[in-house]
Short mmCIF file of C-alpha atoms and ligand atoms in Angstrom, two decimals:
data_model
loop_
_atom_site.label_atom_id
_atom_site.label_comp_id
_atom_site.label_asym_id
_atom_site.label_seq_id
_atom_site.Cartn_x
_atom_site.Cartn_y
_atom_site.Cartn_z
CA UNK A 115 78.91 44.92 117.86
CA UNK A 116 78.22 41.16 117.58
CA UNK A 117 76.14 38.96 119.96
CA UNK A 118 78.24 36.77 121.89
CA UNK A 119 76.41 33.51 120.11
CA UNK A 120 77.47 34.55 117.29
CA UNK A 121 80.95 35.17 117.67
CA UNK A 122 81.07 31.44 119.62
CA UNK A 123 79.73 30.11 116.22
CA UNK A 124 82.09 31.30 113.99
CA UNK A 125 84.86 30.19 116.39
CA UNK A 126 83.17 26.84 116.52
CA UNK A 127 83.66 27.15 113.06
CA UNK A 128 86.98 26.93 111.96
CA UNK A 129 86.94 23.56 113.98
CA UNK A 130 87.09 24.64 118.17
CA UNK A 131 85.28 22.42 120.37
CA UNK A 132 87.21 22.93 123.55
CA UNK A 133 86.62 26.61 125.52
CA UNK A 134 88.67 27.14 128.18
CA UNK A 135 89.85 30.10 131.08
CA UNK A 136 89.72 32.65 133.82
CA UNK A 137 86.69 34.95 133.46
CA UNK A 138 86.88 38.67 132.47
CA UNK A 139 84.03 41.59 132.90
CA UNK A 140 84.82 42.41 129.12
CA UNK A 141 84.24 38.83 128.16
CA UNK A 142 81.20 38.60 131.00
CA UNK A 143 78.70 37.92 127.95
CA UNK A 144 81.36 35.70 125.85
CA UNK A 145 81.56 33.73 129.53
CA UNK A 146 77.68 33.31 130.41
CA UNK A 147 77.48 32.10 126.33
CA UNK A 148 80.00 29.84 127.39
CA UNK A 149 78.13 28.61 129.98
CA UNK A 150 74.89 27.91 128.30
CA UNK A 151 76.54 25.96 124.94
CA UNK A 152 75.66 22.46 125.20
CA UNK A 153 77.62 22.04 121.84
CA UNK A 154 81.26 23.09 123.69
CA UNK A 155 83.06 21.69 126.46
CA UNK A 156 83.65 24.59 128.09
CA UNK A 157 86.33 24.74 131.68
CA UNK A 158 86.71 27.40 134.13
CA UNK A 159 90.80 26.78 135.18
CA UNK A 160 91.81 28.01 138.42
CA UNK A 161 94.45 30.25 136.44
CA UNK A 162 95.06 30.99 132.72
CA UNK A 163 98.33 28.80 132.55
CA UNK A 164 96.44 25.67 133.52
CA UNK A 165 93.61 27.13 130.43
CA UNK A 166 96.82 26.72 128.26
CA UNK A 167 97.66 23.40 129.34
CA UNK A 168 94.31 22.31 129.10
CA UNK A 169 94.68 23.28 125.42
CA UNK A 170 97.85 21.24 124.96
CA UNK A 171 96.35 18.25 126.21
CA UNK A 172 93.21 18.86 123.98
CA UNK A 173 95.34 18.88 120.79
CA UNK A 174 97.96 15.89 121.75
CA UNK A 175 94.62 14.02 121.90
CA UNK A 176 92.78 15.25 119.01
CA UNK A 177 95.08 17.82 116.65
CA UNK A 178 92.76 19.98 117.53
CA UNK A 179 93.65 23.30 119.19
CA UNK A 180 92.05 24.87 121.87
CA UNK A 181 90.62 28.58 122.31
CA UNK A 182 92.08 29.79 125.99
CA UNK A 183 90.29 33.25 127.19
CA UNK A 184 91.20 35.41 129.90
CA UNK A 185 91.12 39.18 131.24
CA UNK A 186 94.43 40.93 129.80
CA UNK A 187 96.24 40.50 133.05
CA UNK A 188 96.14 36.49 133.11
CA UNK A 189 98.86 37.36 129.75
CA UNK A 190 101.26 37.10 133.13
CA UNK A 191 99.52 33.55 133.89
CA UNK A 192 100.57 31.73 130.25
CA UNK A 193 103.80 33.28 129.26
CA UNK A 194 105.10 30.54 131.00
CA UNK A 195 103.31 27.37 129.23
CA UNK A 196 103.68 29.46 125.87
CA UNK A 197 107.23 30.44 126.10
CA UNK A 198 108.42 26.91 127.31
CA UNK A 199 106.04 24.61 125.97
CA UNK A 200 103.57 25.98 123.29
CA UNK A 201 106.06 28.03 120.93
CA UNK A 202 106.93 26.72 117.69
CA UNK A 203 110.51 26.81 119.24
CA UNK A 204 109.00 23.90 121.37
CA UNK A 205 106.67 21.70 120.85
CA UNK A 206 104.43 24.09 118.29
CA UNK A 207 101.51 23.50 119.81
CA UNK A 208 98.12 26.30 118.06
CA UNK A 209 96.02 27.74 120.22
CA UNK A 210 93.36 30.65 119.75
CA UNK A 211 93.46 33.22 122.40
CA UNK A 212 90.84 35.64 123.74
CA UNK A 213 91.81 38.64 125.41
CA UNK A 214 90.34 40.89 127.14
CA UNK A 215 91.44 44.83 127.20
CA UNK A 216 91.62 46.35 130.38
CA UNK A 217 94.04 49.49 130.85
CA UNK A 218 93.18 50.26 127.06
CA UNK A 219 95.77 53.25 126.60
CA UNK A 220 93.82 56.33 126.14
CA UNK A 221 90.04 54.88 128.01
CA UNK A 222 89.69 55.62 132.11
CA UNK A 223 90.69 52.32 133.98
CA UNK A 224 91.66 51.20 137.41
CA UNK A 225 95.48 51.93 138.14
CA UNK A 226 95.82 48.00 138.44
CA UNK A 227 95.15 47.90 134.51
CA UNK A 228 97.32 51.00 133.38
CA UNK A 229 100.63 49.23 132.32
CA UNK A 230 99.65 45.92 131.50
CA UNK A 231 97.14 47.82 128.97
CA UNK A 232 99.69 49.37 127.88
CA UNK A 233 102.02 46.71 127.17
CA UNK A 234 99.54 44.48 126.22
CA UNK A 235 99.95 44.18 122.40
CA UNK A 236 104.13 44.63 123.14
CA UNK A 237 103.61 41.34 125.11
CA UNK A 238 101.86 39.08 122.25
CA UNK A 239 104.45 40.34 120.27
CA UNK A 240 107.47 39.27 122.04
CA UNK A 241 105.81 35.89 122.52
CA UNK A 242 105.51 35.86 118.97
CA UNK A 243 101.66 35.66 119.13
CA UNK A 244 99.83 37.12 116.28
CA UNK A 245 96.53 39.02 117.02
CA UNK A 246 93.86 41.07 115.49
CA UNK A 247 91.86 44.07 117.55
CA UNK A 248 88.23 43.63 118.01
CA UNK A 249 86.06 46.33 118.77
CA UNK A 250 82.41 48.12 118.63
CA UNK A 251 83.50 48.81 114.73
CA UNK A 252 84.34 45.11 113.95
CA UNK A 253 81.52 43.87 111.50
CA UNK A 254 80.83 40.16 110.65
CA UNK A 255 82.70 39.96 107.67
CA UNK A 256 85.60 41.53 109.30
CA UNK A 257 85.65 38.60 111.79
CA UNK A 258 85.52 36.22 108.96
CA UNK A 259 88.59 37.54 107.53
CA UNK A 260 90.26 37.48 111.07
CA UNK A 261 89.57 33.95 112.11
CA UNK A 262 90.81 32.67 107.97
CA UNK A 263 93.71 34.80 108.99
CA UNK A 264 93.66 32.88 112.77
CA UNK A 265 93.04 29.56 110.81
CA UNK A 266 96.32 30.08 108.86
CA UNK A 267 98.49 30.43 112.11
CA UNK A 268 96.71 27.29 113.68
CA UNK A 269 97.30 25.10 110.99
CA UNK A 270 101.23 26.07 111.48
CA UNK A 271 101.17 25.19 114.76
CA UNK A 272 101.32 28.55 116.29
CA UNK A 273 98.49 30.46 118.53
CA UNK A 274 96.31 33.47 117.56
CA UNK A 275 95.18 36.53 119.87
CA UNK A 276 91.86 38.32 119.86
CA UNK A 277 92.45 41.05 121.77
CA UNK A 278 88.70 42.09 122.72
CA UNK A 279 87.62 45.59 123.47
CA UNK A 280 84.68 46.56 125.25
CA UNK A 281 82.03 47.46 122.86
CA UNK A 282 82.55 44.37 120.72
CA UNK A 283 79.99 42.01 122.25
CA UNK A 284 76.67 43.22 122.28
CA UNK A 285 75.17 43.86 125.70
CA UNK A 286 72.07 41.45 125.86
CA UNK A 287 70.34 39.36 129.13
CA UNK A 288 72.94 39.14 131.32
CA UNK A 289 73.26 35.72 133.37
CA UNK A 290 72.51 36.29 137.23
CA UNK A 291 74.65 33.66 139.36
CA UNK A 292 73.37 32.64 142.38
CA UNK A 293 74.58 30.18 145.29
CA UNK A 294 72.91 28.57 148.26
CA UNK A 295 74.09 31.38 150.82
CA UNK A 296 72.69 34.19 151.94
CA UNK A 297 75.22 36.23 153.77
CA UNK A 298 76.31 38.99 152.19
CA UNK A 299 80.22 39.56 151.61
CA UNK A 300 79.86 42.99 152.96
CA UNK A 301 77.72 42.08 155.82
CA UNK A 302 80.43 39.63 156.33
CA UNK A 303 83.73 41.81 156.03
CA UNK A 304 81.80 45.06 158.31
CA UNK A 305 81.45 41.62 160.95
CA UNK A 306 85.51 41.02 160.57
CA UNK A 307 86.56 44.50 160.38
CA UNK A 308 84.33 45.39 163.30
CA UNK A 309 85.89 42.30 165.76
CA UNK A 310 89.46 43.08 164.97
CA UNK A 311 91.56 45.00 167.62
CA UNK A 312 92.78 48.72 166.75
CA UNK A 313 96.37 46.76 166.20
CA UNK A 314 95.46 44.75 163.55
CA UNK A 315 96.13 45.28 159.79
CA UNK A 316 94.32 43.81 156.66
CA UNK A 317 95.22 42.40 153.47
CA UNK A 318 92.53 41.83 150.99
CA UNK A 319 92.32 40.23 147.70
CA UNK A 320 91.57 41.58 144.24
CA UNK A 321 88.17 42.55 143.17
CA UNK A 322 85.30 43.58 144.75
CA UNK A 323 86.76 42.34 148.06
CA UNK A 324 89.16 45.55 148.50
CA UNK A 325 86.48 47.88 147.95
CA UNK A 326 84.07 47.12 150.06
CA UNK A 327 87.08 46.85 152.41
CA UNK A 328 87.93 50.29 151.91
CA UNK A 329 84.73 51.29 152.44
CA UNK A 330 84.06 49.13 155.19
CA UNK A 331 87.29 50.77 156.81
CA UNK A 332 86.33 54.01 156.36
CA UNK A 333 83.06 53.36 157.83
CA UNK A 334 83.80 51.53 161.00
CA UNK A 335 87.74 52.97 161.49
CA UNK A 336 87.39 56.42 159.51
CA UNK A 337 90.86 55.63 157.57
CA UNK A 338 91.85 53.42 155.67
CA UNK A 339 95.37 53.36 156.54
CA UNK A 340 95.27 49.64 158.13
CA UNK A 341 94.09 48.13 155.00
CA UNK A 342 96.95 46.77 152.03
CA UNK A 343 94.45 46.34 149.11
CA UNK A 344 96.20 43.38 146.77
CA UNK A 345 94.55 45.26 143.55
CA UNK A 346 96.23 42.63 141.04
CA UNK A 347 98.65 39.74 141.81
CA UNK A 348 95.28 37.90 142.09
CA UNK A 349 95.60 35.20 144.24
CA UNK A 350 99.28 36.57 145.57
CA UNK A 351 97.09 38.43 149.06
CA UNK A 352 97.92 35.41 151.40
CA UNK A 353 101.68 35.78 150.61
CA UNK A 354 101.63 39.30 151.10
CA UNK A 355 99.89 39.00 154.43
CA UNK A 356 102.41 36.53 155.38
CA UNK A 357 105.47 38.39 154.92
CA UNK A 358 103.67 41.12 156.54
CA UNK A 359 102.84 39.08 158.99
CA UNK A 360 106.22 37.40 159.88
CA UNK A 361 108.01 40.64 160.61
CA UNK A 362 105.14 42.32 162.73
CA UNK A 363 104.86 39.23 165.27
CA UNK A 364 103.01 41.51 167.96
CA UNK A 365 100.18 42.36 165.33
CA UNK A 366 97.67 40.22 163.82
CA UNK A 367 97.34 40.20 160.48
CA UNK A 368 94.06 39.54 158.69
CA UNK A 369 93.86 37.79 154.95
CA UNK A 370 90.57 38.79 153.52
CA UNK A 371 90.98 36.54 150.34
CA UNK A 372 88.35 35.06 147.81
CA UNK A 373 87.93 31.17 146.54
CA UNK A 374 88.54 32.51 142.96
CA UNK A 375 91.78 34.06 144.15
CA UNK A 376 92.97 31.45 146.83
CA UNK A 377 92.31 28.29 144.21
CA UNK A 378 94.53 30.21 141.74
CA UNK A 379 97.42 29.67 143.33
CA UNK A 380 96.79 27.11 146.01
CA UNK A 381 99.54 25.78 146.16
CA UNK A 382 100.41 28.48 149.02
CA UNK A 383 98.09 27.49 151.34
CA UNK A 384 100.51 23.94 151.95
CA UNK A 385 103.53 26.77 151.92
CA UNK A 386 101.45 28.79 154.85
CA UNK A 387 100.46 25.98 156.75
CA UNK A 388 104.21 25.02 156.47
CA UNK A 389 104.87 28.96 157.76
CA UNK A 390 102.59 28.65 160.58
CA UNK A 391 102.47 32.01 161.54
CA UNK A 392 100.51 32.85 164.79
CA UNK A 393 99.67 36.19 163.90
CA UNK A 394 97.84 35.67 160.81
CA UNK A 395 94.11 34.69 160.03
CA UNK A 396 93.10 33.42 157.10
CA UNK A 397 89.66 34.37 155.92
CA UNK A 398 87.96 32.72 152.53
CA UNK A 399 85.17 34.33 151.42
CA UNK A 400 83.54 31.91 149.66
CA UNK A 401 80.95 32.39 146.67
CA UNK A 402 81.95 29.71 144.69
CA UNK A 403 82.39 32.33 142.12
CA UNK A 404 84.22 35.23 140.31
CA UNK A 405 81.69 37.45 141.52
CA UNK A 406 83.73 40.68 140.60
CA UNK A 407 83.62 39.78 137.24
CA UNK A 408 80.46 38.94 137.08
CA UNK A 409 79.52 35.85 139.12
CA UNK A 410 80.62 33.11 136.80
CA UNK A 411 81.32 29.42 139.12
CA UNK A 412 85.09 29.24 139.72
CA UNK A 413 84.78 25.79 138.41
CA UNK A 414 85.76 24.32 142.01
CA UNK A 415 82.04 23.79 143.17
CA UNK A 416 81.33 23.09 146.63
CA UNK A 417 84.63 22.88 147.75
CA UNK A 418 85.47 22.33 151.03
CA UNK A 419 88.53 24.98 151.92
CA UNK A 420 88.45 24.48 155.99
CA UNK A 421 89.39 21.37 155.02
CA UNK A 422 92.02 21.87 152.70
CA UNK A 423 93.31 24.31 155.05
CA UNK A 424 93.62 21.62 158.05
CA UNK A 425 95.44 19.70 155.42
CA UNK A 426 97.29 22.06 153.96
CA UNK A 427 99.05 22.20 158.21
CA UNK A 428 96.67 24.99 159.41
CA UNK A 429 96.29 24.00 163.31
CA UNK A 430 92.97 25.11 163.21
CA UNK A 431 89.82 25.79 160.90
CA UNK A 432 86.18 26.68 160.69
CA UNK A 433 83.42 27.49 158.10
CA UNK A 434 80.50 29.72 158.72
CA UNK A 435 77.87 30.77 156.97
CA UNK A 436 75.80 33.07 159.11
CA UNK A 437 76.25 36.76 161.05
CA UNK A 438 75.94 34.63 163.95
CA UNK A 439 78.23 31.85 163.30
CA UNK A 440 81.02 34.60 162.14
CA UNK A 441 80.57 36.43 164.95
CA UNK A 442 80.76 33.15 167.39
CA UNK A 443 84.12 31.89 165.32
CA UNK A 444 85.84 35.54 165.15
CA UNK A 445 85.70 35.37 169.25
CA UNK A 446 86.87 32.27 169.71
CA UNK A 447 89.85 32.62 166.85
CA UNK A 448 91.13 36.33 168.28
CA UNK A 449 92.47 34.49 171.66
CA UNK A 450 94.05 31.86 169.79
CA UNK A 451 97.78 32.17 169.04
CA UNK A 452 97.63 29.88 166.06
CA UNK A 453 98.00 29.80 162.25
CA UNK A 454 94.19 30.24 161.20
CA UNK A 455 91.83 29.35 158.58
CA UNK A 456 88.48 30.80 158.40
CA UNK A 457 86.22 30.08 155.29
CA UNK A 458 82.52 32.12 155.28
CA UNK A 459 79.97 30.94 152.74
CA UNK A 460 78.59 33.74 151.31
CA UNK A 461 75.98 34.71 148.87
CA UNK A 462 76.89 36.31 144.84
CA UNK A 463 76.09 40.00 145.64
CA UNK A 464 77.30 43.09 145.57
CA UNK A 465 76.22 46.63 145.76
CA UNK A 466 75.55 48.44 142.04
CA UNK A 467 76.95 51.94 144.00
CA UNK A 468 80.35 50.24 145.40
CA UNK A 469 82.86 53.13 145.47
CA UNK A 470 86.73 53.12 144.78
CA UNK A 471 89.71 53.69 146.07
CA UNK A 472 90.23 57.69 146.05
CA UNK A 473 93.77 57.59 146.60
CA UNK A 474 96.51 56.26 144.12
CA UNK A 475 97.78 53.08 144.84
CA UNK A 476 101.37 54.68 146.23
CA UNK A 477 99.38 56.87 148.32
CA UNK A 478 97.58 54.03 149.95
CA UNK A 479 101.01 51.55 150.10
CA UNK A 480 102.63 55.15 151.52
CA UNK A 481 99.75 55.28 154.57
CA UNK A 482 99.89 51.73 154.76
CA UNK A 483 104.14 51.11 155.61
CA UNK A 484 103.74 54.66 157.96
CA UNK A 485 101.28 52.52 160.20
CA UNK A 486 102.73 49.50 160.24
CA UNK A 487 105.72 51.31 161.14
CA UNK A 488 104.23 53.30 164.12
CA UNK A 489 102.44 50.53 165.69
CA UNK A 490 105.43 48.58 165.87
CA UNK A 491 107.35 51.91 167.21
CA UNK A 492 104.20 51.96 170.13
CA UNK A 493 104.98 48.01 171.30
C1 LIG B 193 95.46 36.98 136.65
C2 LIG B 193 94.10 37.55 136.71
N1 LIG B 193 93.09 36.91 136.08
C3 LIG B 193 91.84 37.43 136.12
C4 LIG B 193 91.57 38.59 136.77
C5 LIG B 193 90.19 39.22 136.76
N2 LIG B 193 89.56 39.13 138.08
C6 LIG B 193 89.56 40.15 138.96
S1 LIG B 193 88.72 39.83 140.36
C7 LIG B 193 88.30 38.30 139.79
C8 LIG B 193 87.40 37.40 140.58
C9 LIG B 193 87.96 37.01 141.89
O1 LIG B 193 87.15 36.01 142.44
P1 LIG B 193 87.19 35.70 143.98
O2 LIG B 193 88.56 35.71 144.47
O3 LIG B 193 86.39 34.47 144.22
O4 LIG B 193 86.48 36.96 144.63
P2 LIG B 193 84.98 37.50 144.41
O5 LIG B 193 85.06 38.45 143.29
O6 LIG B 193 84.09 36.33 144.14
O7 LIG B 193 84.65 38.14 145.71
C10 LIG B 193 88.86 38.05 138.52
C11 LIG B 193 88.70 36.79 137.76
C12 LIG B 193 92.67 39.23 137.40
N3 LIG B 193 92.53 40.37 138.09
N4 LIG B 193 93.90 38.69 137.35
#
């Protein structure tokens, strides 16, 4: 095990001054150290691509290469820039890469991380990215070793994995996020679930958002059966909701997204507005942070989304930030037949006893498709 301040020392060391990513529960120490080293510039990118790119432009300025961190699934986000752009059959551009297991073959994870874990060291390999395991057994010398080894590829031009394990990174004082808001998200989502007709269907984002979701559902509905939860494809829950949403035009369709999520790919939202569905609503729950992953700032600050939204080609939008206000804007936007954008301001929190799903996720798409299906058959 190795304190996080450590490990960001000896990476300093073989000559890294720019820290870039997506944050990662397994990394949640690594991301808070981040956070406090005045000695780094350190970026929170809306995905992991743009983490990659931000490392290319750090070494066309300086030769120096970049380290680019991110949970295992954000390995979807850069095989783009790598493949096309940072491969030696390119531009050969080094990079250091930390990577966070999830879906560790043989360890109990969410079904979201099962095949990615498992293809995980398949993938670095067919991108030609070298890597070394780090885990609870991983001693300081052997990290030495690793990052001469790491060195070697860098100075050829080529990129380096750390694939991280949990264990590695000492536990120590965790970093507690907070925001100016006070509404809680799942104060906010019982509010949403709770105004929404018995016709209406849900899509929420990945994370923490889907679960309380679930449980919210079973609460207020006893079923879950109206809710799609987008478990990965973070940032892909608008898009689903859409094309839900464009073939069910007598149901409304609810987005519960997150900023983390929506700011990943935002490009979308100028695609919706351009869809202008009159069935769908659009809700941002806004922390200003990854709070699933442990509350680290999205790196977008006080954003304004309503207002990107009304840009975007959203006819109308609204931000909220009380029970009250929600409850005032969720009446006025259920008679509206327009394409709608909601953003509530709410605080970092989240319940420590937050269940899970129960059922697999083909169980839950299976429920989901047979209700669709029959409230379409009632119209
Ligand atoms: C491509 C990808 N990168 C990173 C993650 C890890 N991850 C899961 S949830 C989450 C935070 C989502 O933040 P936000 O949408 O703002 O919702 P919040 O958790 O704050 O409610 C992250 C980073 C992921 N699932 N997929």
């Amino acid at each position: 095990m190795m304190k996080a301040k450590k490990f960001t020392k000896y990476i300093k060391d073989i000559g890294i001054e720019l820290y870039a990513g997506v944050p990662d529960s397994t990394l949640k120490i690594l991301c808070d150290d981040f956070n406090k080293e005045k000695e780094i510039r350190h970026y929170t990118t809306a995905d992991e691509g743009a983490a990659v790119a931000l490392a290319i432009g750090e070494y066309l300025s300086s030769g120096k290469a970049g380290c680019v961190y991110m949970q295992n699934s954000g390995i979807g986000n850069i095989v783009n820039p790598i493949t096309s752009l940072a491969h030696s059959d390119v531009y050969g551009i080094p990079m250091l890469l930390l990577v966070g297991w999830r879906g560790e073959p043989g360890k109990k994870d969410e079904p979201q991380h099962k095949f990615m874990g498992k293809i995980t060291e398949s993938l670095l390999r067919e991108l030609e990215i070298a890597y070394s395991i780090l885990d609870a057994q991983t001693t300081e010398e052997d990290l030495k070793n690793i990052l001469t080894m790491a060195k070697k590829h860098i100075d050829d031009h080529r990129q380096y994995a750390l694939v991280i394990k949990k264990g590695f990174l000492e536990n120590e004082d965790q970093i507690t996020y907070k925001n100016a808001y006070s509404l809680s998200r799942e104060e906010a989502i019982r509010i949403i679930l709770e105004s929404a007709d018995d016709q209406s269907c849900f899509v929420s984002t990945t994370g923490k958002i889907s679960r309380e979701v679930y449980e919210q559902s079973q609460k207020i509905y006893g079923g879950h059966e109206r809710i799609f939860m987008t478990v990965g494809g973070m940032g892909y829950a608008s898009i689903i909701a859409a094309g839900i949403a464009a073939n069910v035009p007598n149901q409304r369709i609810y987005c519960l997204d997150g900023d983390g999520a929506l700011l990943m790919h935002m490009g979308n939202l100028a695609f919706l507005g351009q869809m202008s569905l009159k069935n769908m609503i659009h809700i941002c729950l806004n922390n200003e942070a990854h709070e699933s992953v442990g509350g680290m700032p999205t790196g977008a600050g006080n954003f304004s989304y309503e207002q990107l939204a009304l840009d975007s080609g959203y006819s109308y939008a609204a931000r909220v930030d009380s029970s009250e206000e929600l409850k005032q804007e969720l009446r006025k936007i259920v008679k509206k037949q327009e394409n709608v954008f909601l953003e509530v301001q709410i605080a970092i929190s989240s319940r420590e006893d937050l269940g899970r799903p129960k059922e697999t996720p083909g169980e839950n798409k299976e429920q989901f498709m047979e209700t669709v299906k029959r409230l379409q058959d009632k119209e």
